[in-house]
Coordinates of C-alpha atoms in Angstrom, one line a residue:
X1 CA 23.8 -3.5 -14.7
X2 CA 21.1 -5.7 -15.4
X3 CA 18.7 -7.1 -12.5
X4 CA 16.0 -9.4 -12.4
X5 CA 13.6 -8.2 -10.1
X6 CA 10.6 -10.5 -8.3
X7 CA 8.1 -8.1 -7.6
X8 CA 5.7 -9.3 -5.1
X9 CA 2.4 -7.8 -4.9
X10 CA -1.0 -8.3 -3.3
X11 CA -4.6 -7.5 -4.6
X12 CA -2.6 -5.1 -7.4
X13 CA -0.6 -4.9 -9.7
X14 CA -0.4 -5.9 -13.0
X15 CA -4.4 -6.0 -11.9
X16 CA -6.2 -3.7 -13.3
X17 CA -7.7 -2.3 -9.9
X18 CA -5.9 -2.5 -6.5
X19 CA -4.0 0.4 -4.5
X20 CA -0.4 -0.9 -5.5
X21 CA -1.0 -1.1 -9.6
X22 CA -0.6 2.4 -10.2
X23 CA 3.1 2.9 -8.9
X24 CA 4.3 -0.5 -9.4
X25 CA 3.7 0.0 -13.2
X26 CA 5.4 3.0 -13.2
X27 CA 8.1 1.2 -11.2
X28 CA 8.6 -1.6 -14.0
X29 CA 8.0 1.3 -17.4
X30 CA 10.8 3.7 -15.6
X31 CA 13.1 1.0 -14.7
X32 CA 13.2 -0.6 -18.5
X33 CA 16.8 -2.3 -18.2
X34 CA 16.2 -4.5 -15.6
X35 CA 13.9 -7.5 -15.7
X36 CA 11.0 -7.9 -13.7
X37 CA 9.4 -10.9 -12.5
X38 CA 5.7 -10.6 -11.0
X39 CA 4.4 -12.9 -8.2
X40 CA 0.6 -11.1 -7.6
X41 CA -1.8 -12.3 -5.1
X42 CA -5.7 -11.7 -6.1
X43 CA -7.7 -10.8 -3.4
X44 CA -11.3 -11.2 -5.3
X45 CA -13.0 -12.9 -8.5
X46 CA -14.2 -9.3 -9.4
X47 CA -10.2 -8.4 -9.9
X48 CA -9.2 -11.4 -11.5
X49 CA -12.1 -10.9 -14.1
X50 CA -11.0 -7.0 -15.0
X51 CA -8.1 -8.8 -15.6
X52 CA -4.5 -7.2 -16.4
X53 CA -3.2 -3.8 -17.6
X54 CA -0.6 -3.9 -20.3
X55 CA 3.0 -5.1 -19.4
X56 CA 6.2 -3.6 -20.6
X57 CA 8.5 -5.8 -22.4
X58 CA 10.5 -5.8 -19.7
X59 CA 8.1 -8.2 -17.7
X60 CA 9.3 -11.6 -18.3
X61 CA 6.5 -13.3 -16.5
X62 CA 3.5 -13.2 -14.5
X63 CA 2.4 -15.5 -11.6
X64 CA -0.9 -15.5 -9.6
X65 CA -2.8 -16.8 -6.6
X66 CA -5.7 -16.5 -5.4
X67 CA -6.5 -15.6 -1.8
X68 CA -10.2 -15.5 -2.2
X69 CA -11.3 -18.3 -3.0
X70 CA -11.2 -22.0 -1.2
X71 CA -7.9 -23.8 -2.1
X72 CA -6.4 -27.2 -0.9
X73 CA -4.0 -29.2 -2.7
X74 CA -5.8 -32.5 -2.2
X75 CA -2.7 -34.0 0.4
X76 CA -2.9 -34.5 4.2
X77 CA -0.4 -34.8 7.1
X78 CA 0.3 -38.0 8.5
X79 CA 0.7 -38.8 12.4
X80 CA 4.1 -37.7 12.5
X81 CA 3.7 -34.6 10.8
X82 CA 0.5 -33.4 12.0
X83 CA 2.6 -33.5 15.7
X84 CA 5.3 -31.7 13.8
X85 CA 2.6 -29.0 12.5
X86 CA 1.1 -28.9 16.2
X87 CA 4.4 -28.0 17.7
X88 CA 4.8 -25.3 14.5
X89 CA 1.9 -23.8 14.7
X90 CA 2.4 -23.0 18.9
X91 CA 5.3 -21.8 17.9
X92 CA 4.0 -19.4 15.3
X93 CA 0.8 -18.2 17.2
X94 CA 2.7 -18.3 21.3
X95 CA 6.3 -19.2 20.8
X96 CA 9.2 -18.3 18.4
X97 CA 7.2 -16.7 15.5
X98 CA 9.9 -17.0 12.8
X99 CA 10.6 -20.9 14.0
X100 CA 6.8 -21.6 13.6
X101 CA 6.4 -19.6 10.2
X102 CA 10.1 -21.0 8.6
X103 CA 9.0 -24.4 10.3
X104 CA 5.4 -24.2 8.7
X105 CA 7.0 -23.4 5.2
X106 CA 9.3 -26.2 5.3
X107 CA 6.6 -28.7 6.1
X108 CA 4.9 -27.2 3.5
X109 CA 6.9 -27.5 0.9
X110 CA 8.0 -31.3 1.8
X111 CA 4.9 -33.1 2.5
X112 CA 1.7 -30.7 1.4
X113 CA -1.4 -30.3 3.5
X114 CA -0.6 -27.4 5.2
X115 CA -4.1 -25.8 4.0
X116 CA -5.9 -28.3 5.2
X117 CA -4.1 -28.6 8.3
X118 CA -4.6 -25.0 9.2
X119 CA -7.8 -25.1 8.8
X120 CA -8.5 -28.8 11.2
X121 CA -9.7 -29.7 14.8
X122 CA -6.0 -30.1 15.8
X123 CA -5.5 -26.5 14.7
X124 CA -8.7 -24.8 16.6
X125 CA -7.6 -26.6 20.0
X126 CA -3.8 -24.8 19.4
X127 CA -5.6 -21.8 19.1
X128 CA -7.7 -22.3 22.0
X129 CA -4.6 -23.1 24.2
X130 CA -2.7 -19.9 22.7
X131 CA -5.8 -17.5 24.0
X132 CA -5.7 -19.2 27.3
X133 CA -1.9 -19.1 28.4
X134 CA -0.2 -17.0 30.8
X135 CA 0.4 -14.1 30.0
X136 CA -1.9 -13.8 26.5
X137 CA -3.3 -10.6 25.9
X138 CA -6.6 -10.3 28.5
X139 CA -9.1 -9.4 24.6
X140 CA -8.3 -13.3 23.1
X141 CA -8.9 -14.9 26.3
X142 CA -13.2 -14.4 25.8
X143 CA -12.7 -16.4 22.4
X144 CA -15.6 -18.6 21.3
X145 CA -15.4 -21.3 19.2
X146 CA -16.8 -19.5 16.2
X147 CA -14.0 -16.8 16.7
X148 CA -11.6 -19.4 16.5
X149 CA -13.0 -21.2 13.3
X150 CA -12.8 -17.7 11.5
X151 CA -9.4 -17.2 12.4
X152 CA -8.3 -20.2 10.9
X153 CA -10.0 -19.5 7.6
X154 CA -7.9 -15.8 7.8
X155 CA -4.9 -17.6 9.2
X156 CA -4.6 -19.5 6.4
X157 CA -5.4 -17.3 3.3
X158 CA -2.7 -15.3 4.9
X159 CA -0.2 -17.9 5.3
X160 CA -1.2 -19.5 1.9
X161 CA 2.1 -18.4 0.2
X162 CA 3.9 -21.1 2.4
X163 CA 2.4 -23.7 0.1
X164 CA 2.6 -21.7 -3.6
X165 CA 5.1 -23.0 -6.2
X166 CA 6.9 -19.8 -7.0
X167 CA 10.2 -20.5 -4.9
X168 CA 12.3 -23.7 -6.5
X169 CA 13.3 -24.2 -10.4
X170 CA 12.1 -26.8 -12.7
X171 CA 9.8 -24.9 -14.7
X172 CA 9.9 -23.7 -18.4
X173 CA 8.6 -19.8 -17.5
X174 CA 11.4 -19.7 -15.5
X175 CA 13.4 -20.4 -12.1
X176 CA 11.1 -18.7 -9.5
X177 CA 11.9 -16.7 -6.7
X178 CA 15.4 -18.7 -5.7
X179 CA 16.5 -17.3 -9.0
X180 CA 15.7 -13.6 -9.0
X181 CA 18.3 -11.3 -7.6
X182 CA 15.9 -9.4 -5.8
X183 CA 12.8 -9.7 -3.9
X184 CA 10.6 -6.0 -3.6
X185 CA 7.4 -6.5 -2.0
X186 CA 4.7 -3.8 -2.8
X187 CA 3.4 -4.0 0.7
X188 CA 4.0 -5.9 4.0
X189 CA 1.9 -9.1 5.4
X190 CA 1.0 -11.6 2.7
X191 CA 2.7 -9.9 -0.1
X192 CA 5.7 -9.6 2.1
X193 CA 5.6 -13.8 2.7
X194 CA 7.1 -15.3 -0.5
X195 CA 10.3 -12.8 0.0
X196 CA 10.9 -13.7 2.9
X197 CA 10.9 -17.6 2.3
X198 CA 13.3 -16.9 -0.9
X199 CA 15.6 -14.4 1.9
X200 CA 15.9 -17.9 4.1
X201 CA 16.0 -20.7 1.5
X202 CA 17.9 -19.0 -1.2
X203 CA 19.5 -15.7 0.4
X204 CA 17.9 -13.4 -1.7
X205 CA 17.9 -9.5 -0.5
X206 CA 14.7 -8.3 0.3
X207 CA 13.2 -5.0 -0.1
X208 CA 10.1 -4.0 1.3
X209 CA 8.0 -0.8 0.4
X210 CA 4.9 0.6 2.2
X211 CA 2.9 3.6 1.4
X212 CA -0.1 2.0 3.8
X213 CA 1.4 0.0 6.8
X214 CA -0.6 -3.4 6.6
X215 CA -0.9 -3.1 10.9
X216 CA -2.6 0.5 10.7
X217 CA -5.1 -1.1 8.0
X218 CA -6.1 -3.7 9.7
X219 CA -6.5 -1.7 12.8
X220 CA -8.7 0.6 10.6
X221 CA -10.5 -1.9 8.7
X222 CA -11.5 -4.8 11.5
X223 CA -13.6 -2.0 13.9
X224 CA -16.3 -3.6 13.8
X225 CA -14.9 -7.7 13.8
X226 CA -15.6 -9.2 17.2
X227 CA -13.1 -8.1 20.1
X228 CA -11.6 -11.6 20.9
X229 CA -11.5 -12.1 17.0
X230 CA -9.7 -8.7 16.5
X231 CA -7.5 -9.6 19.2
X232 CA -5.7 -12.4 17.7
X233 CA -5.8 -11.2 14.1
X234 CA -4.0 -8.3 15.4
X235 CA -1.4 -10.1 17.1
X236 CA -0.7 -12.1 14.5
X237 CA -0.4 -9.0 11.9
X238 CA 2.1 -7.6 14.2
X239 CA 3.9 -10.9 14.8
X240 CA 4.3 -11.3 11.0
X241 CA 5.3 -7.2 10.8
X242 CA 8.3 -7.4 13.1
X243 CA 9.1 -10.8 11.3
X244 CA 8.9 -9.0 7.8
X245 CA 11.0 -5.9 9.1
X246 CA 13.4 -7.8 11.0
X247 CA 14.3 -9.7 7.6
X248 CA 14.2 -6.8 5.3
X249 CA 17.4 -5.6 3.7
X250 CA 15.5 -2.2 3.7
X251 CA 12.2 -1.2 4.2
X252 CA 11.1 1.9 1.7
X253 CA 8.0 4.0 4.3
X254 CA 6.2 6.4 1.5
X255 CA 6.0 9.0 4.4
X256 CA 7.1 10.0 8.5
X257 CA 3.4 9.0 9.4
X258 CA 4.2 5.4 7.9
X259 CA 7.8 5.5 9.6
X260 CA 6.5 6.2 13.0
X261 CA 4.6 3.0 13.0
X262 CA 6.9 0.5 11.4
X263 CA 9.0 1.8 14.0
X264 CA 6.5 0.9 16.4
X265 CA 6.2 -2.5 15.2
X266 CA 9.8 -3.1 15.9
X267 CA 11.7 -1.5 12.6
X268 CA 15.2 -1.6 13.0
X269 CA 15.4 2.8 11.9
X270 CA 18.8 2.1 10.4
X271 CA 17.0 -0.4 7.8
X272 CA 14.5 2.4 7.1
X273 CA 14.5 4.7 4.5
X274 CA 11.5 7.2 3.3
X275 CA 10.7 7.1 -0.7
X276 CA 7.6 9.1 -1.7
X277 CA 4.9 7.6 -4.0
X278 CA 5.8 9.0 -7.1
X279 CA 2.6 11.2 -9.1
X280 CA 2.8 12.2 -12.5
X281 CA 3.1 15.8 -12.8
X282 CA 2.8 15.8 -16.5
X283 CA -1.3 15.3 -16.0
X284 CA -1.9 18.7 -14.1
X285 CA 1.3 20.6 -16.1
X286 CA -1.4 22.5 -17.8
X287 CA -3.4 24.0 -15.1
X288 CA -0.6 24.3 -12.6
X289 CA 1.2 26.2 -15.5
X290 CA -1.9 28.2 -16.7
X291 CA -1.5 31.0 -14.1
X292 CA -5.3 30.9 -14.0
X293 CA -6.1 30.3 -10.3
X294 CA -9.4 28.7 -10.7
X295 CA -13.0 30.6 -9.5
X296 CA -11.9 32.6 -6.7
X297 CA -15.6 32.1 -4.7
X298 CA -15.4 28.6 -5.3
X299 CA -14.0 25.7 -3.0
X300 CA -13.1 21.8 -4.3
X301 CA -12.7 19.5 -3.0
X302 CA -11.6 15.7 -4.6
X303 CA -11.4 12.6 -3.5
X304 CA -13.5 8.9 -2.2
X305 CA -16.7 9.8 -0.5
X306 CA -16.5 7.7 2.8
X307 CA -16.9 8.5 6.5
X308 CA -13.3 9.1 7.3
X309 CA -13.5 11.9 4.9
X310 CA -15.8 13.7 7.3
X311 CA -17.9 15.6 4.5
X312 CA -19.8 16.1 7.1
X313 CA -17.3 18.6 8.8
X314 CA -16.9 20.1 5.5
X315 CA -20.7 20.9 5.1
X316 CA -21.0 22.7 8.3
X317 CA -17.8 24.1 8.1
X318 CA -19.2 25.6 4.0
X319 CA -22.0 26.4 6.4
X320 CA -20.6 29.0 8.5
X321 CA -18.3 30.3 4.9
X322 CA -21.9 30.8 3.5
X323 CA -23.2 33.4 6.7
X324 CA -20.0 35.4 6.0
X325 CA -19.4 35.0 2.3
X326 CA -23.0 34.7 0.6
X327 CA -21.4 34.0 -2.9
X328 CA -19.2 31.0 -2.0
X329 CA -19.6 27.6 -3.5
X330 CA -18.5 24.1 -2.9
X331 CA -18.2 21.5 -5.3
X332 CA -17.5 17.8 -4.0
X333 CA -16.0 15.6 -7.2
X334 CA -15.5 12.4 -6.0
X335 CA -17.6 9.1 -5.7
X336 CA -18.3 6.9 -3.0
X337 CA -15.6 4.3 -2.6
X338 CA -15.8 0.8 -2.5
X339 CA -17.3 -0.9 0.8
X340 CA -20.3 -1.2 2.6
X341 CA -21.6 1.2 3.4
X342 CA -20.1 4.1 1.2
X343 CA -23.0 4.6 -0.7
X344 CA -25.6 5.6 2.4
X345 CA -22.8 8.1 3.5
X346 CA -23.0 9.6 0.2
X347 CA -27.0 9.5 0.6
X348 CA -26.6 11.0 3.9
X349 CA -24.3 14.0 2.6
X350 CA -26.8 14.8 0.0
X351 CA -29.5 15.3 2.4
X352 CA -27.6 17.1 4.9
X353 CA -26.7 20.0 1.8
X354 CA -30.6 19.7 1.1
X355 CA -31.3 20.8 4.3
X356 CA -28.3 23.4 5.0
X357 CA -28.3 24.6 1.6
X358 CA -31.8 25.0 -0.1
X359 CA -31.7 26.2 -3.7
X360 CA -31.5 30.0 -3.7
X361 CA -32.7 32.1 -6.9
X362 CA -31.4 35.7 -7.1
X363 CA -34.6 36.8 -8.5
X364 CA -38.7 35.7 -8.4
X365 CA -38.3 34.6 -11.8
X366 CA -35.0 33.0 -11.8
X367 CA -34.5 29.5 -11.5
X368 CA -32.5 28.0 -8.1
X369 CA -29.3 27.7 -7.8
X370 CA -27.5 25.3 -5.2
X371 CA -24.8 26.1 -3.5
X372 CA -23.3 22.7 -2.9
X373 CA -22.9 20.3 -5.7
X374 CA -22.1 16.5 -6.0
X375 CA -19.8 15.8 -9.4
X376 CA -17.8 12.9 -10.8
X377 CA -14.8 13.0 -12.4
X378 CA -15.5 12.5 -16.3
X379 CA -19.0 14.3 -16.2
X380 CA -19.8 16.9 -18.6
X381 CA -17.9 19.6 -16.8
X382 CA -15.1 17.6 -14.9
X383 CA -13.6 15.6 -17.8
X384 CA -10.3 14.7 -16.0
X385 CA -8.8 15.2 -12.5
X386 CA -7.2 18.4 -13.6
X387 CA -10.1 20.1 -14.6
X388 CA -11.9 19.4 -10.9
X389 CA -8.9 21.1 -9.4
X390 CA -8.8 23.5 -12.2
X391 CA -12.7 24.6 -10.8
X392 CA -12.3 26.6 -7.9
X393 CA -9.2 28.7 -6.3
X394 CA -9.2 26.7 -3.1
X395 CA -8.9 22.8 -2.2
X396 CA -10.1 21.5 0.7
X397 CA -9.4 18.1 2.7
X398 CA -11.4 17.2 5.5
X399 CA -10.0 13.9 6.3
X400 CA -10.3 11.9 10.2
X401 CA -7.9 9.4 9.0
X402 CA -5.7 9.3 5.9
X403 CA -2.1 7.9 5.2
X404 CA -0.5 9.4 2.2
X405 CA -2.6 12.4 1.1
X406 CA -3.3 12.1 -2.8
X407 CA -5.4 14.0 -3.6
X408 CA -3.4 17.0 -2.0
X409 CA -0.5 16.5 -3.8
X410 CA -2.6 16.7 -7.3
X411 CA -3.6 19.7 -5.9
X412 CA -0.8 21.0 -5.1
X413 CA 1.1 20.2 -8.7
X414 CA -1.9 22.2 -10.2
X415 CA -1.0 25.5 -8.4
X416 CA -3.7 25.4 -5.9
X417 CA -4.0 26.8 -2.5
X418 CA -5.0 24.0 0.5
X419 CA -7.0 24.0 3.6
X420 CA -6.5 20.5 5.1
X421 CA -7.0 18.7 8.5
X422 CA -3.5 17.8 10.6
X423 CA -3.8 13.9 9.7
X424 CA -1.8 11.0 8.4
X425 CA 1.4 12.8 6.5
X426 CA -0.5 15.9 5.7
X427 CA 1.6 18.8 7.5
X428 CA 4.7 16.2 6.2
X429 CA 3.1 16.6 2.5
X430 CA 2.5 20.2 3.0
X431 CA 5.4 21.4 4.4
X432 CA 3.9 25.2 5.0
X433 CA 2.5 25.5 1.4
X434 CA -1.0 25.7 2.7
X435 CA -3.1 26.3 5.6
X436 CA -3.5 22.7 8.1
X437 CA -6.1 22.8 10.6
X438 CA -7.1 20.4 13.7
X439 CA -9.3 17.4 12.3
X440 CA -13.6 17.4 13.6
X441 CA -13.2 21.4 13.9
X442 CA -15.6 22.9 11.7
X443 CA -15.4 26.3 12.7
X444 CA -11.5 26.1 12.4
X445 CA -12.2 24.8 8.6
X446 CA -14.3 27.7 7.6
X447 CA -12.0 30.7 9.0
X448 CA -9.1 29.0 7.2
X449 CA -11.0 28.6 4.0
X450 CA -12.3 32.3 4.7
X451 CA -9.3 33.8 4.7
X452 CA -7.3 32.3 1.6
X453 CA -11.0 33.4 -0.4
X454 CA -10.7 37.3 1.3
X455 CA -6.9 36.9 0.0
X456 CA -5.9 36.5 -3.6
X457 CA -2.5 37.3 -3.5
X458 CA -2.3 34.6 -0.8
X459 CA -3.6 32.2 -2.1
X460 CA -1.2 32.9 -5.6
X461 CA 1.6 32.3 -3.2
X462 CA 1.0 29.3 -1.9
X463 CA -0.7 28.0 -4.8
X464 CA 2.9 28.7 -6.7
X465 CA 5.0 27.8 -3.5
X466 CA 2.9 24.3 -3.0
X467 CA 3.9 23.2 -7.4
X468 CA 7.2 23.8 -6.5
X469 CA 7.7 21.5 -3.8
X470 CA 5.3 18.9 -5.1
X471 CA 7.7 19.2 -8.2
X472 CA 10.7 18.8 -6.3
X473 CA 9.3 15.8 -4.0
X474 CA 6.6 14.2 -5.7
X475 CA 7.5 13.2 -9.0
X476 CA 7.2 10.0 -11.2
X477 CA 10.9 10.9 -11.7
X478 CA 11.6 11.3 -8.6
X479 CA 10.7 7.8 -6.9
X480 CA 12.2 5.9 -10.0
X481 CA 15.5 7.8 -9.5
X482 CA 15.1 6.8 -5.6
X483 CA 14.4 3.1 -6.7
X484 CA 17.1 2.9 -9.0
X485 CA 19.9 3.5 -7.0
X486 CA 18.2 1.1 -3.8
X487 CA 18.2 -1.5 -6.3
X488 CA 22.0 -0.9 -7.0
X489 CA 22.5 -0.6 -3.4
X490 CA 21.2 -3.5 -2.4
X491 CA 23.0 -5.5 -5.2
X492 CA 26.4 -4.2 -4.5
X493 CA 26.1 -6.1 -0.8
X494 CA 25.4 -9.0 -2.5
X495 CA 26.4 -9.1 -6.0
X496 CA 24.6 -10.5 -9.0
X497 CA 26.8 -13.6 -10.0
X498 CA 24.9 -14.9 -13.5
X499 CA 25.9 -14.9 -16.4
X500 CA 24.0 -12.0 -18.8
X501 CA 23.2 -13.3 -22.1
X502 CA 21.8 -11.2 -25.1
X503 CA 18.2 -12.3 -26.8
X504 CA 20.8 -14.7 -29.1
X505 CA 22.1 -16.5 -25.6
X506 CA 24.8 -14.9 -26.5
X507 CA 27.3 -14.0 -23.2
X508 CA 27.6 -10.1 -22.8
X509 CA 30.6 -8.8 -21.8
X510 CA 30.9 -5.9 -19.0
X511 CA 27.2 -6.6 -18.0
X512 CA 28.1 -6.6 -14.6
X513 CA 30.7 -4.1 -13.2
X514 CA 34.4 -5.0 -12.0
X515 CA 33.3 -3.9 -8.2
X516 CA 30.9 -6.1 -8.3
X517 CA 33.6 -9.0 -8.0
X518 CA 36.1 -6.8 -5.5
X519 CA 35.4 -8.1 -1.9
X520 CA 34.9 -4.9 0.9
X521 CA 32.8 -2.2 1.4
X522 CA 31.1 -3.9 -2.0
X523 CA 30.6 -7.1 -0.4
X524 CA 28.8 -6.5 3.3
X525 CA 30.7 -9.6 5.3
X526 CA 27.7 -11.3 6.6
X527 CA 26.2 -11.2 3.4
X528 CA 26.2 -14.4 1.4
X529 CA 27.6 -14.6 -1.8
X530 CA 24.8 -16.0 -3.9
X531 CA 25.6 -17.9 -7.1
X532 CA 23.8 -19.5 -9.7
X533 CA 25.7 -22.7 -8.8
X534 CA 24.6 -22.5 -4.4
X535 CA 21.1 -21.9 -5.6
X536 CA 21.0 -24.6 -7.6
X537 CA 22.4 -26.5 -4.8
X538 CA 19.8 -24.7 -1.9
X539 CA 17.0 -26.0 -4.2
X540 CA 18.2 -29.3 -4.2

């Protein structure tokens, strides 16, 4: 059965950087009889310029918008309707949230402005009033100005979906969002908007998937934002979460640690459903099949140099490995990730191994040696990620905060034996393969990594016992398959009624199913029975 598919997506895919690119193309190649329509929001000039990666034929188009940058679409509110945005906007930041954001769009999408409203006097003194009413949270009430003036600028890069073109016909590319059959966000907040203006306006089922809940990454990423500021960001990032879950057909978590807290932010758990991200095993195949369990002295460990790593941990934990196992080595492949601030951690790391590990010679004439070294993937020695795992019998994560663990999957598809702190979905991901300790525990760290180098046989067994359920759970194959039949679920409550034409326009017969048509367990009763005929008629 043919479906045509808007995928909505923000600061990814078909981008050729962003967190989202990598398993939403792998969505759209494994899914290759459906259609896919992509709605991408751009979160910086630096992505838009890399530009895209390669689209399957089975893309049929592409549309973007920029969040970055300073947009306005030249048109103002009169008297009447700057009242009517006033009342809206309450609403959305004190009130009814789904009145004020439904209200917004539809004031929007008649009369224009809403940018420029958002960001206006009018707006600032609503926001004022919101921080000061009874019973607002007791961190928004210090709010200054200048905290207010920033929020408006985020408030309305968020909210700038309401105003896009993507949702009605009249286009030659193609219908927009009212005519897509389904709606799969790659994420929640922004990217999570246009589907839930084409679930009201056109009754399109909505499907939303988080491997990283947008709430927890804002939490994570606005530490050091101004209290009042982060105050009322975060209210209105958990306003626009329950909105987003509360409107969701289903809502795909890509792990238990994700679940908990869409659950906390109101998800319904019967509309909740846990797909893993989906890695492609046939990349490691070779080592993990090799039977060669790496250098056995040797620990690895892969991944984004950043402070919620905590290399730091790691080196005092290699520390104390060193006073009990002399020959031991640790090579960290990874560079520093993308931020401020990334690059004097890595700095810092270096020094720290200068200073706990000075080169050691085994001879007067012999040249040093360090103990500790600082790779890249694609250097001389580590070519690919499977030859980084592929260099020591024991991988090590050290992580204060992670979501979905990566890097320990790839690990474990390539046979290897894990040591790794009890965060984010690790013991989920794990699942007894390998050894979990507490998080900030250095001394825990090294006895853990000590004993899987004293034990060779043990670390074979988990090394085999941790491919095997990464095989099993963690597969490209594995979250298509899941994706594929949520697709068919979904369309089965509310049936696909266009008519499927050939690459001639030619009608093709038995394109969709008989059951498709039989009211019933097919045909949930409060669903509405979308046609191309009532969405012609919505849009009008």
């Amino acid at each position: 059965m043919l479906v045509r598919i808007g995928l909505l997506t923000d600061g990814g895919y078909p981008y050729a950087t962003g967190e989202s690119r990598l398993w939403c193309d792998r969505l759209v190649r494994g899914l290759a009889h459906h259609e896919f329509d992509v709605y991408a929001l751009s979160r910086s000039a630096a992505q838009e310029e890399r530009g895209w990666v390669a689209l399957p034929p089975q893309v049929r188009e592409v549309r973007t918008a920029p969040l970055w940058a300073p947009a306005d679409d030249g048109r103002s509110l009169g008297r009447r309707d700057r009242r009517a945005f006033a009342a809206l906007l309450r609403e959305l930041l004190d009130g009814d949230f789904a009145t004020g954001l439904y209200g917004l769009a539809e004031l929007g999408r008649e009369r224009g402005g809403l940018r420029a409203a958002l960001r206006s006097e009018p707006a600032v003194r609503v926001m004022e009033a919101a921080c000061r009413a009874p019973g607002a949270p007791r961190a928004v009430r210090g709010a200054t100005v200048p905290d207010h003036l920033v929020f408006a600028d985020r408030l309305e890069r968020a909210l700038r979906p309401l105003s896009l073109d993507w949702y009605g016909a009249g286009d030659a590319a193609g219908e927009g969002l009212g005519g897509v059959d389904l709606c799969h966000a790659a994420g929640g907040g922004s990217a999570a908007l246009p589907g839930l203006l084409a679930k009201r306006f056109f009754g399109v089922p909505l499907l939303v998937t988080e491997y990283g809940v947008r709430v927890r990454a804002h939490y994570l990423s606005a530490a050091g934002e101004p209290g009042p500021l982060r105050g009322m960001l975060a209210g209105f990032q958990r306003r626009l979460a329950a909105e987003v879950y509360a409107a969701a057909d289903l809502v795909t978590p890509g792990n238990a640690h994700a679940r908990r807290w869409q659950e906390r932010c109101g998800a319904d758990r019967a509309k909740l459903r846990t797909v893993y991200p989906g890695m492609p095993a046939e990349r490691f195949a070779t080592v993990g099949e090799s039977g060669d369990g790496g250098d056995p002295d040797t620990l690895v460990w892969v991944g984004r140099i950043e402070p919620a790593k905590d290399l730091i941990a790691l080196l005092h934990a290699f520390a104390e490995v060193r006073a009990e196992a002399p020959g031991a080595r640790l090579r960290i492949i990874g560079a520093p990730a993308h931020g401020p601030g990334s690059a004097t951690y890595l700095a810092h790391c270096r020094a720290l191994a200068e200073r706990l590990f000075p080169a050691e010679a085994a001879g007067p004439h012999a040249v040093g040696e360090d103990p500790v070294s600082f790779e890249a993937i694609g250097d001389p020695e580590v070519p690919d990620a499977a030859d980084a795992y592929a260099a020591g019998g024991v991988v090590v994560l050290s992580s204060v905060v992670e979501g979905f663990p990566i890097s320990l999957v790839e690990a474990m598809l390539c046979g290897r034996a894990t040591v790794s702190t009890d965060v984010g979905a690790v013991v989920e991901v794990i699942g007894g393969t390998g050894l979990v300790v507490p998080p900030r525990n250095p001394r825990a760290l090294a006895d853990s990594c000590l004993a899987l180098l004293r034990d060779p046989e043990r670390r074979e067994r988990l090394g085999a016992a941790a491919r095997a359920r990464a095989l099993e759970l963690f597969t490209v194959e594995q979250n298509t398959a899941a994706f594929r039949a949520i697709y068919l679920e979904l369309m089965s409550r509310s049936p696909v009624r266009r008519e499927a034409l050939d690459d001639d326009g030619t009608p093709l017969p038995f394109a969709t199913p008989p059951e498709a048509h039989v009211a019933g367990r097919w045909t949930a009763a409060d669903a509405p029975r979308r046609s191309a005929a009532t969405a012609t008629g919505a849009r009008a």
